[in-house]
Coordinates of C-alpha atoms and ligand atoms in Angstrom, one line a residue:
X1 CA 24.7 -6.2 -14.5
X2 CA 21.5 -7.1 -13.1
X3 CA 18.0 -6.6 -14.7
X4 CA 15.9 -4.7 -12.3
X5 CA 13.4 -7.2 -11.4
X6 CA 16.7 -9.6 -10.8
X7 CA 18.0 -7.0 -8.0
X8 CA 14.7 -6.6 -6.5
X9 CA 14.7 -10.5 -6.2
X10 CA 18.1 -10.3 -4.7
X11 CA 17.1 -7.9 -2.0
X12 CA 14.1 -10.4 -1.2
X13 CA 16.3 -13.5 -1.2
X14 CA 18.7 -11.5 1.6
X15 CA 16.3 -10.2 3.4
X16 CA 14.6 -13.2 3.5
X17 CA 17.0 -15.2 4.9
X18 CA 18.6 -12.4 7.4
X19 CA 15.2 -11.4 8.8
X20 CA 14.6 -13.2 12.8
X21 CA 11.5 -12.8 14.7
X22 CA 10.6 -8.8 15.1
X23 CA 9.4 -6.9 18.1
X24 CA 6.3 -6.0 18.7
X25 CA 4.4 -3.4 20.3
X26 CA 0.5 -2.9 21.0
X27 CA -1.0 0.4 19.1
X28 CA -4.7 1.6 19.4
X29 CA -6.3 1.1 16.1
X30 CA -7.1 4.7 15.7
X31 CA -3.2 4.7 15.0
X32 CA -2.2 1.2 13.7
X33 CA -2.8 2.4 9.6
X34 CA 0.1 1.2 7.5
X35 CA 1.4 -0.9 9.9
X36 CA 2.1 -5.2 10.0
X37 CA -0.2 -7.3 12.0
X38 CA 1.9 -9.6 14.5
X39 CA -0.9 -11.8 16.0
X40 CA -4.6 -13.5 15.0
X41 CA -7.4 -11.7 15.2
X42 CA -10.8 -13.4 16.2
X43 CA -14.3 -12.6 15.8
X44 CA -15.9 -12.5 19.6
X45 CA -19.3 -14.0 18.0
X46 CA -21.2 -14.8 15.0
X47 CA -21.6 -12.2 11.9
X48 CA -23.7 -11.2 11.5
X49 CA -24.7 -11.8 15.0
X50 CA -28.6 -12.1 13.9
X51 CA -30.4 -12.8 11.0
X52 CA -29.8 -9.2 9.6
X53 CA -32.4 -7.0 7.1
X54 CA -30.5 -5.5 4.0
X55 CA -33.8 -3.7 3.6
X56 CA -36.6 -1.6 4.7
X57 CA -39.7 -3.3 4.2
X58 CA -41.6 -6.1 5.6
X59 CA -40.7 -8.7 7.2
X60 CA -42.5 -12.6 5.8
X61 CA -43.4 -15.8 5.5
X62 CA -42.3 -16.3 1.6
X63 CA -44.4 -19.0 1.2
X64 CA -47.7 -16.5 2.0
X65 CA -46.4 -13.9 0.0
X66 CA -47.5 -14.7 -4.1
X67 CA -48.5 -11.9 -6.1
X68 CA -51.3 -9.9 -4.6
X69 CA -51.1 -11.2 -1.3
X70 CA -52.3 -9.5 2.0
X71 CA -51.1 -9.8 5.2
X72 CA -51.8 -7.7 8.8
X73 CA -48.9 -5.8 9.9
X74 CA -49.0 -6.6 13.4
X75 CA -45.2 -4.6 14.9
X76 CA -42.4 -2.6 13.3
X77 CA -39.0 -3.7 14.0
X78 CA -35.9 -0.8 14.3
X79 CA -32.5 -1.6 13.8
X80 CA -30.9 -2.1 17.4
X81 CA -34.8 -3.2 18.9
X82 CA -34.7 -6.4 20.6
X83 CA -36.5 -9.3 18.7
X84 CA -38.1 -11.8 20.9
X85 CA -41.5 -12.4 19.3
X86 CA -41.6 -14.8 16.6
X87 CA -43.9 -13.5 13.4
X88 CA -47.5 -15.3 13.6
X89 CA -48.5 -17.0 10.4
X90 CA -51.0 -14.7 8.0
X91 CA -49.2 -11.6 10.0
X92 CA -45.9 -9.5 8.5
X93 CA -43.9 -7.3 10.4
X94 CA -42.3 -3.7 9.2
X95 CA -38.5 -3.5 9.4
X96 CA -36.2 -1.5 8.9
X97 CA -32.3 -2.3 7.3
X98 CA -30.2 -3.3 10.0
X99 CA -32.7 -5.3 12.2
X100 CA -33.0 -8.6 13.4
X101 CA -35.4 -10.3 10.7
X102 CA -38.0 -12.5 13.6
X103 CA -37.8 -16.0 14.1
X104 CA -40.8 -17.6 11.5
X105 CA -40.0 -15.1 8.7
X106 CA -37.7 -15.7 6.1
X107 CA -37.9 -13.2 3.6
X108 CA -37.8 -9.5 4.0
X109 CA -40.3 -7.7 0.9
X110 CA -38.7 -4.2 0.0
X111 CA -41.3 -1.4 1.2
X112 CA -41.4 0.0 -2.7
X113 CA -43.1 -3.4 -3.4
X114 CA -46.0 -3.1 -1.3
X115 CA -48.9 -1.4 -0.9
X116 CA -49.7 -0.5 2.9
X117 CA -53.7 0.6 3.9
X118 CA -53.5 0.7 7.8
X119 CA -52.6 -2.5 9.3
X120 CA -53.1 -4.0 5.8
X121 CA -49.8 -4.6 3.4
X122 CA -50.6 -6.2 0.1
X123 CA -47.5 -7.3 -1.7
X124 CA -46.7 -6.8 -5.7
X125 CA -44.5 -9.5 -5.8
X126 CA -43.9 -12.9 -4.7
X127 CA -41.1 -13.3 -2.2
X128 CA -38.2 -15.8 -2.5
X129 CA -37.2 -17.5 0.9
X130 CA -34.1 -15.8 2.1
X131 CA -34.7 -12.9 0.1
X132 CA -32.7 -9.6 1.8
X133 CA -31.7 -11.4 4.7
X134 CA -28.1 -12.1 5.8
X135 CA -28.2 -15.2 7.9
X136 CA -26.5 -15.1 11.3
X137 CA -23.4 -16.1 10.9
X138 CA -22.9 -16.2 7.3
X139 CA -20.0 -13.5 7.4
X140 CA -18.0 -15.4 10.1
X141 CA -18.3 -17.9 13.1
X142 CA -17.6 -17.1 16.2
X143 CA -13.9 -17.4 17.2
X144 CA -13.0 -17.7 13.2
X145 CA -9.9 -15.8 12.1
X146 CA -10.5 -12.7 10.3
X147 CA -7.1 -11.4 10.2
X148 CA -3.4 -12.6 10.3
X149 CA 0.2 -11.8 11.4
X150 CA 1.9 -10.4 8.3
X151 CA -1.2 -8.4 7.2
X152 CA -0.7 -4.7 6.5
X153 CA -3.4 -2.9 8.3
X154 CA -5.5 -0.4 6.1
X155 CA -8.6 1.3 6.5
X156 CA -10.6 -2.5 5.8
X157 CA -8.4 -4.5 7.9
X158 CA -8.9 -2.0 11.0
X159 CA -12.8 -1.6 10.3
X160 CA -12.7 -5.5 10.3
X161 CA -10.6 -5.1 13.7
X162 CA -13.3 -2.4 15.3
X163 CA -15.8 -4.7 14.3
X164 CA -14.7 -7.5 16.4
X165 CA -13.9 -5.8 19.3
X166 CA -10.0 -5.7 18.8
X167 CA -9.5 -1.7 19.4
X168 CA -5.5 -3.0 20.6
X169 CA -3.3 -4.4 18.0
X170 CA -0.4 -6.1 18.6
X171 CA 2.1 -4.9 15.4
X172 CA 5.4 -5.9 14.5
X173 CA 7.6 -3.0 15.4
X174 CA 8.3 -0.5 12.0
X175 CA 11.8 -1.0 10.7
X176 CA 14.1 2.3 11.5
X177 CA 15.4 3.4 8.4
X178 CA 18.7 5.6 8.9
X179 CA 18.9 8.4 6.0
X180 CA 22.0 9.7 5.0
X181 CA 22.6 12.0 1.9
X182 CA 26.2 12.6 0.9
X183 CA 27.6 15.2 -0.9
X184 CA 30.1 18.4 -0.9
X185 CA 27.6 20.5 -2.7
X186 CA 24.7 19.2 -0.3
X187 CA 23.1 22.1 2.7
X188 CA 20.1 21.6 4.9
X189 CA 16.5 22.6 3.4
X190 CA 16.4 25.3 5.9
X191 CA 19.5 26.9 4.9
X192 CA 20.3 29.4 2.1
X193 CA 22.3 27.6 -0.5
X194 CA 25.3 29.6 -1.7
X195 CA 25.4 29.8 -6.1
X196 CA 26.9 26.1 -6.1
X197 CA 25.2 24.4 -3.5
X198 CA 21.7 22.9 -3.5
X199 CA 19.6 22.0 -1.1
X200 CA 18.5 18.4 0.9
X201 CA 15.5 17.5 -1.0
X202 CA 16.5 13.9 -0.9
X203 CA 16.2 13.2 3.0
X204 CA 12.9 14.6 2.5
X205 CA 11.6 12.3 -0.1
X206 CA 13.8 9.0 1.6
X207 CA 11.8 10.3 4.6
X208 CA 8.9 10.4 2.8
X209 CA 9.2 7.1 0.6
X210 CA 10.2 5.2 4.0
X211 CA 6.7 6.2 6.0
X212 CA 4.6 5.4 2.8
X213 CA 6.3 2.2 3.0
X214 CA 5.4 1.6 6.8
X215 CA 9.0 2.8 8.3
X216 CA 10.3 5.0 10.8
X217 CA 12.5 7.5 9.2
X218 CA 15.7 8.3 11.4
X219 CA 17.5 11.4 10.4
X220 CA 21.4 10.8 9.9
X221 CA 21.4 14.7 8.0
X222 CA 24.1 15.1 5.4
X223 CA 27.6 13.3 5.0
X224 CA 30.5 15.3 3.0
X225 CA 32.2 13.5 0.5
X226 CA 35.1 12.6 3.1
X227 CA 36.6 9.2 4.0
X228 CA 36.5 10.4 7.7
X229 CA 32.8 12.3 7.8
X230 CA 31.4 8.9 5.7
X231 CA 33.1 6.4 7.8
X232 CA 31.7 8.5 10.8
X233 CA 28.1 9.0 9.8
X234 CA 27.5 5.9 8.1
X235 CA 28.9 3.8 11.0
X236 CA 26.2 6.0 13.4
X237 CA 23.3 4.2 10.7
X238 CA 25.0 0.8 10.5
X239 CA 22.7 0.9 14.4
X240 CA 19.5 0.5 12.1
X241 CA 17.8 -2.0 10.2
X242 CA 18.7 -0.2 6.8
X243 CA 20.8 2.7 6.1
X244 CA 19.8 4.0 2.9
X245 CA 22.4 6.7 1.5
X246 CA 22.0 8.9 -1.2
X247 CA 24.6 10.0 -3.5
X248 CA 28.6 9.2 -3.6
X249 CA 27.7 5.5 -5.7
X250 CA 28.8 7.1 -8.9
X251 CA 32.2 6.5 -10.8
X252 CA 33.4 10.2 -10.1
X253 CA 36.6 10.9 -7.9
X254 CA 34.5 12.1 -4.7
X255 CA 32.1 8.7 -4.5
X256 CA 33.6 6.9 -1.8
X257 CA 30.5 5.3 -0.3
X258 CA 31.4 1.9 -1.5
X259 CA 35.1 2.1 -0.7
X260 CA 33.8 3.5 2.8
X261 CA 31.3 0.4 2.9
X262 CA 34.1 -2.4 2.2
X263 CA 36.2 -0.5 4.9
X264 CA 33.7 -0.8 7.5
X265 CA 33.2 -4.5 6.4
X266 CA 30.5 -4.4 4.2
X267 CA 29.5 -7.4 2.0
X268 CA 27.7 -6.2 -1.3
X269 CA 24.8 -8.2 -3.7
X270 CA 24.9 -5.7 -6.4
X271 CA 26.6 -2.6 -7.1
X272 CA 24.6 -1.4 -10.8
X273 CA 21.2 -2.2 -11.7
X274 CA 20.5 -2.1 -15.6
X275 CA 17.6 0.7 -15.3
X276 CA 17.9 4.3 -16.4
X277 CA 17.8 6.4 -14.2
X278 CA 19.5 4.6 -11.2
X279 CA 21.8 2.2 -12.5
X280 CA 25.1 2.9 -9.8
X281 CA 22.4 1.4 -6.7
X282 CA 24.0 -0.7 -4.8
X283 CA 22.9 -2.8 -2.2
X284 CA 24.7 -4.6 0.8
X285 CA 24.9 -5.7 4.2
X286 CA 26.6 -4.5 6.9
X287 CA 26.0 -6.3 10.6
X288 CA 23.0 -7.1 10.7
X289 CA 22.2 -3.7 8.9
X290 CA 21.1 -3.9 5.2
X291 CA 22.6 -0.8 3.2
X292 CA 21.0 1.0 0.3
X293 CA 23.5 2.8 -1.9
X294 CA 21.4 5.2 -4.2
X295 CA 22.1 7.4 -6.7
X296 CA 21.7 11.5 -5.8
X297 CA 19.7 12.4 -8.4
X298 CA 16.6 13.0 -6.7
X299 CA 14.9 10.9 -10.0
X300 CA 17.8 8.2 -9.2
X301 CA 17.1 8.0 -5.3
X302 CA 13.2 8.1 -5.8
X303 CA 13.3 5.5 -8.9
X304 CA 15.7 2.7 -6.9
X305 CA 13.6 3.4 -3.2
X306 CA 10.6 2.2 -4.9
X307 CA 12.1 -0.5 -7.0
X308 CA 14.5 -2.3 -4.0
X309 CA 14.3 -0.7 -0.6
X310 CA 10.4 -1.2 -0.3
X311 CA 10.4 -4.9 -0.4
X312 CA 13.1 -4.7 2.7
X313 CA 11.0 -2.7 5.0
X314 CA 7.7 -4.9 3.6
X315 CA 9.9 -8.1 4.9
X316 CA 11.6 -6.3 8.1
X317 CA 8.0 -5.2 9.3
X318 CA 7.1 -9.4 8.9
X319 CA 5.0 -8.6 5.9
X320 CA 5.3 -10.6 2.4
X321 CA 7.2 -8.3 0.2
X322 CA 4.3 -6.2 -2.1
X323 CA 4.3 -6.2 -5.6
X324 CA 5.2 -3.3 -7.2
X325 CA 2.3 -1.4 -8.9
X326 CA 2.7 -2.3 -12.0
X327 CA -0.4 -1.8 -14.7
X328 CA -0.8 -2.0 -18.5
X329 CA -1.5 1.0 -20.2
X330 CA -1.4 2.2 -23.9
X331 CA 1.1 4.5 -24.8
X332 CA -0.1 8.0 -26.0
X333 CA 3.1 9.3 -28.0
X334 CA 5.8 7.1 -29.7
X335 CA 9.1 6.8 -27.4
X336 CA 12.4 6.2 -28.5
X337 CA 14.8 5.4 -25.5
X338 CA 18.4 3.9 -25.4
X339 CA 18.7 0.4 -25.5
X340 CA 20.2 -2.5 -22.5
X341 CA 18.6 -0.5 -19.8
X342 CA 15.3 -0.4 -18.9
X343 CA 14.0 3.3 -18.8
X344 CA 11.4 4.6 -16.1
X345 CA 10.1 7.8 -17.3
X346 CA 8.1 10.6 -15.2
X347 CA 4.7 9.9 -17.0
X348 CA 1.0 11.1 -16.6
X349 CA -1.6 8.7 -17.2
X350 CA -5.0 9.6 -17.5
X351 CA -8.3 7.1 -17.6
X352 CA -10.5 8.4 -20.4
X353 CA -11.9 4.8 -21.6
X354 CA -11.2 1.8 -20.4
X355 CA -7.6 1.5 -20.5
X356 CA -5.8 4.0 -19.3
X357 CA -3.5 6.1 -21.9
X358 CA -0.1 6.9 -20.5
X359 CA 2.1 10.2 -21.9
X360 CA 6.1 10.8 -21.2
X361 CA 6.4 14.0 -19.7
X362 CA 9.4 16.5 -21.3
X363 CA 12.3 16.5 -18.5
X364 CA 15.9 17.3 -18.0
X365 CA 16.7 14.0 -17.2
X366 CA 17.3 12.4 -13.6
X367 CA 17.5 15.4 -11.7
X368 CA 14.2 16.7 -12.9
X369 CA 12.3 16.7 -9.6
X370 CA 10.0 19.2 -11.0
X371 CA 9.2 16.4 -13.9
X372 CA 8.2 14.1 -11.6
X373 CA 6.0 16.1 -9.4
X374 CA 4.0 16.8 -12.6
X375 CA 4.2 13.1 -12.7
X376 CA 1.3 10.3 -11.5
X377 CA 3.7 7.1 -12.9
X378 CA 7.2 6.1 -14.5
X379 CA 6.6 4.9 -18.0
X380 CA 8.6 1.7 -17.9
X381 CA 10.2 0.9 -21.1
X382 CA 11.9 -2.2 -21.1
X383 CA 15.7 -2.9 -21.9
X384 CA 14.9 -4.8 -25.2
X385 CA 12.6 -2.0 -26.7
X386 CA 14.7 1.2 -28.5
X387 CA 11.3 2.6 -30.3
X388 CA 7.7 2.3 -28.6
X389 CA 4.6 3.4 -31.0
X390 CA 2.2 5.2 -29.8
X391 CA -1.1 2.5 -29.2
X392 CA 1.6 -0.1 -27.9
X393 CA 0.3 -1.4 -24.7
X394 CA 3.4 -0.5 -22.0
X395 CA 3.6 -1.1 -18.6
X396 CA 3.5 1.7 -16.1
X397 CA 4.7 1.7 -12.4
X398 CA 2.2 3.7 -10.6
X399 CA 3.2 6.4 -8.1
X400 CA 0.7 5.0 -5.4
X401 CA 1.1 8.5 -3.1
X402 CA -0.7 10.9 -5.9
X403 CA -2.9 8.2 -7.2
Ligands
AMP501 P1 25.9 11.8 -6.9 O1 25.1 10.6 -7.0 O2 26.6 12.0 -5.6 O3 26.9 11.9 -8.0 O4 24.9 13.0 -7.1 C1 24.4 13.3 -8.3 C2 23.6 14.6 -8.2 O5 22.5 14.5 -7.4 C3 24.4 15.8 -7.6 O6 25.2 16.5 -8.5 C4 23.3 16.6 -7.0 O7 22.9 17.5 -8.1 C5 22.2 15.7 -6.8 N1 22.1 15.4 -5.4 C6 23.0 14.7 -4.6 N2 22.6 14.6 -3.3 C7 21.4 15.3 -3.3 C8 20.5 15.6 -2.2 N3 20.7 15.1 -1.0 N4 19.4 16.3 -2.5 C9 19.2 16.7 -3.7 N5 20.0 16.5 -4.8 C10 21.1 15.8 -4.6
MG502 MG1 27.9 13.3 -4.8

């Protein structure tokens, strides 16, 4: 059986080496957030384009500016004013942050240094030559690239795009990710469940899981634990990039995804994972559509997403596969977990120093859902460690949605 960071390479090796160009399609910025980057994007000139105040103040010669120097004010300078005039030696000039610093000065004093007595500034310190000014062109030349196909686009990277004039980016297309839960026992949220029945949760949090991770849901509904309902379903998601099922993976009498799978020619990398809770995932390829075989306990299907379908849709959007968000933290309360599988436990952590302390939470096990919306992490307690005492540093896997 694989270790889990063993299956999540094996996704990445597959995916890898499946993956072909992507389509692409131009989105406004005001829209592009989570998405991939398919193409360069250039600065259309210099940045700063002028040699740029980071302060309010005056505007100098540093070399006439020792302590207790005095100097006529001869023109204030607002950010967005034209700057033709270049400063006139034994003169200084008030500016504000945000202006174009004159050519002849260079060195902006901050107002709180000086004393001002009509036109007359006298200065309380000497000024150092390039002191709050940001040369032109220091941030970037013009036609440099400032961002690059494969780049997931948050709130810096589309600032950054804005800045330069790019309001139209040209992204790689999001993966569709077909969503099928399977089950007997399974209805739809927005039916009444009879006293045996429960409802969908896990298409909602598959839907949910596959946005945060930049891909477009597609809805397959619910599959019954039938050879001929499976086959039928399952062959309507085998038309996406990845169909990720839950449920049906288990060993019981009624899990027939896998036999389904191999039917409809299937070819599988891994079929149990050595992680608790999760360990029936499986993961194959069908076509050209890579299939995720989750466990239905909502834990189960919420645990594996994170851990191996995330690094598909990273690589199917033309993105480098993240890293998962793994930190250090130091245990709060002393764990004692089953050996040969590593455990992921709903866990809160809270930063009251400076490293974080991380509690397990009490739950019913993997179909806890109410655990693990109490929950900001999974404890992560690895296969080789029964007993964990509290102050042990542990890693945690942090649930980057609440966080
Ligand atoms: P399975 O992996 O099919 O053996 O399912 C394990 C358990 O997960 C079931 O007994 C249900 O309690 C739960 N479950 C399965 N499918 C879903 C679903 N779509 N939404 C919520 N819970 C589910
Ligand atoms: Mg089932």
């Amino acid at each position: 059986m694989l270790t889990y960071e063993q299956a999540r390479r094996t996704v990445i090796e597959q995916v890898e080496k499946a993956r072909g160009p992507r389509a692409t399609v131009n989105i406004s910025v005001w829209d592009a957030l989570g998405l991939v980057l398919a193409e360069e994007i250039k600065t259309d000139r210099e940045y700063p384009p002028f040699h740029r105040s980071t302060r309010d103040g005056y505007a100098v010669r540093a070399m006439e500016v020792s302590l207790g120097a005095t100097l006529r004010c001869v023109a204030e300078i607002k950010a967005g004013d034209t700057v033709m005039l270049p400063l006139a030696p034994g003169t200084c000039v008030q500016i504000m942050t945000g202006a174009a610093v004159p050519d002849g000065a260079d060195a902006v004093v901050m107002i709180e240094h000086t004393n001002r007595d009509g036109d007359s500034v006298r200065f309380e310190r000497a000024a150092e030559p390039g002191q709050n000014i940001v040369p032109r062109g220091s941030e970037a030349k013009r036609g440099e690239t400032m961002l690059s196909p494969g780049m997931h686009l948050g709130y810096a990277e589309l600032a950054l795009a804005a800045q330069v004039g790019a309001t139209q980016l040209r992204c790689a297309n999001k993966p569709h990710v077909a969503i099928l839960s399977t089950g007997d026992e399974v209805v739809a949220i927005d039916h009444t469940p009879g006293a045996f029945q429960i409802r969908n949760s896990n298409s909602v949090s598959l839907a949910a899981e596959v946005r945060l991770a930049g891909g477009e849901p597609v809805l397959l509904g619910n599959a019954a634990d039938r050879v001929d309902d499976l086959r039928e379903k399952i062959s309507r998601g085998l038309r996406e990039d990845v169909l990720v099922l839950s449920g049906g993976v288990s060993m019981g009498k009624y899990d027939l995804v896998e036999t389904v799978l191999k039917d409809l020619g299937a070819e599988f990398y891994f079929d149990a994972v050595a992680i608790r809770p999760g360990r029936p995932a499986v993961f194959g390829k069908c076509g050209d559509t890579f299939v995720f075989g989750l466990p239905g306990n909502p834990v189960s299907t919420m645990v594996t997403f994170e851990l191996f379908v995330v690094p598909a849709i990273d690589l199917l959007s033309g993105a480098p596969a993240r890293h998962l968000p793994l930190v250090e933290a130091r245990l709060g309360a002393p764990l004692k977990e089953k050996q040969g599988l590593a455990h992921f436990l709903p866990a809160r952590v809270e930063w009251r120093g400076i490293t974080p302390e991380v509690k397990a939470l009490p739950w019913q096990g993997s179909g806890d859902v109410a655990a693990l919306a109490r929950a900001n992490c999974f404890l992560v307690v690895p296969a080789d460690r029964g007993l964990v005492s509290a102050g042990d540093t542990v890693q945690i896997l942090l649930r980057k949605d609440v966080i």
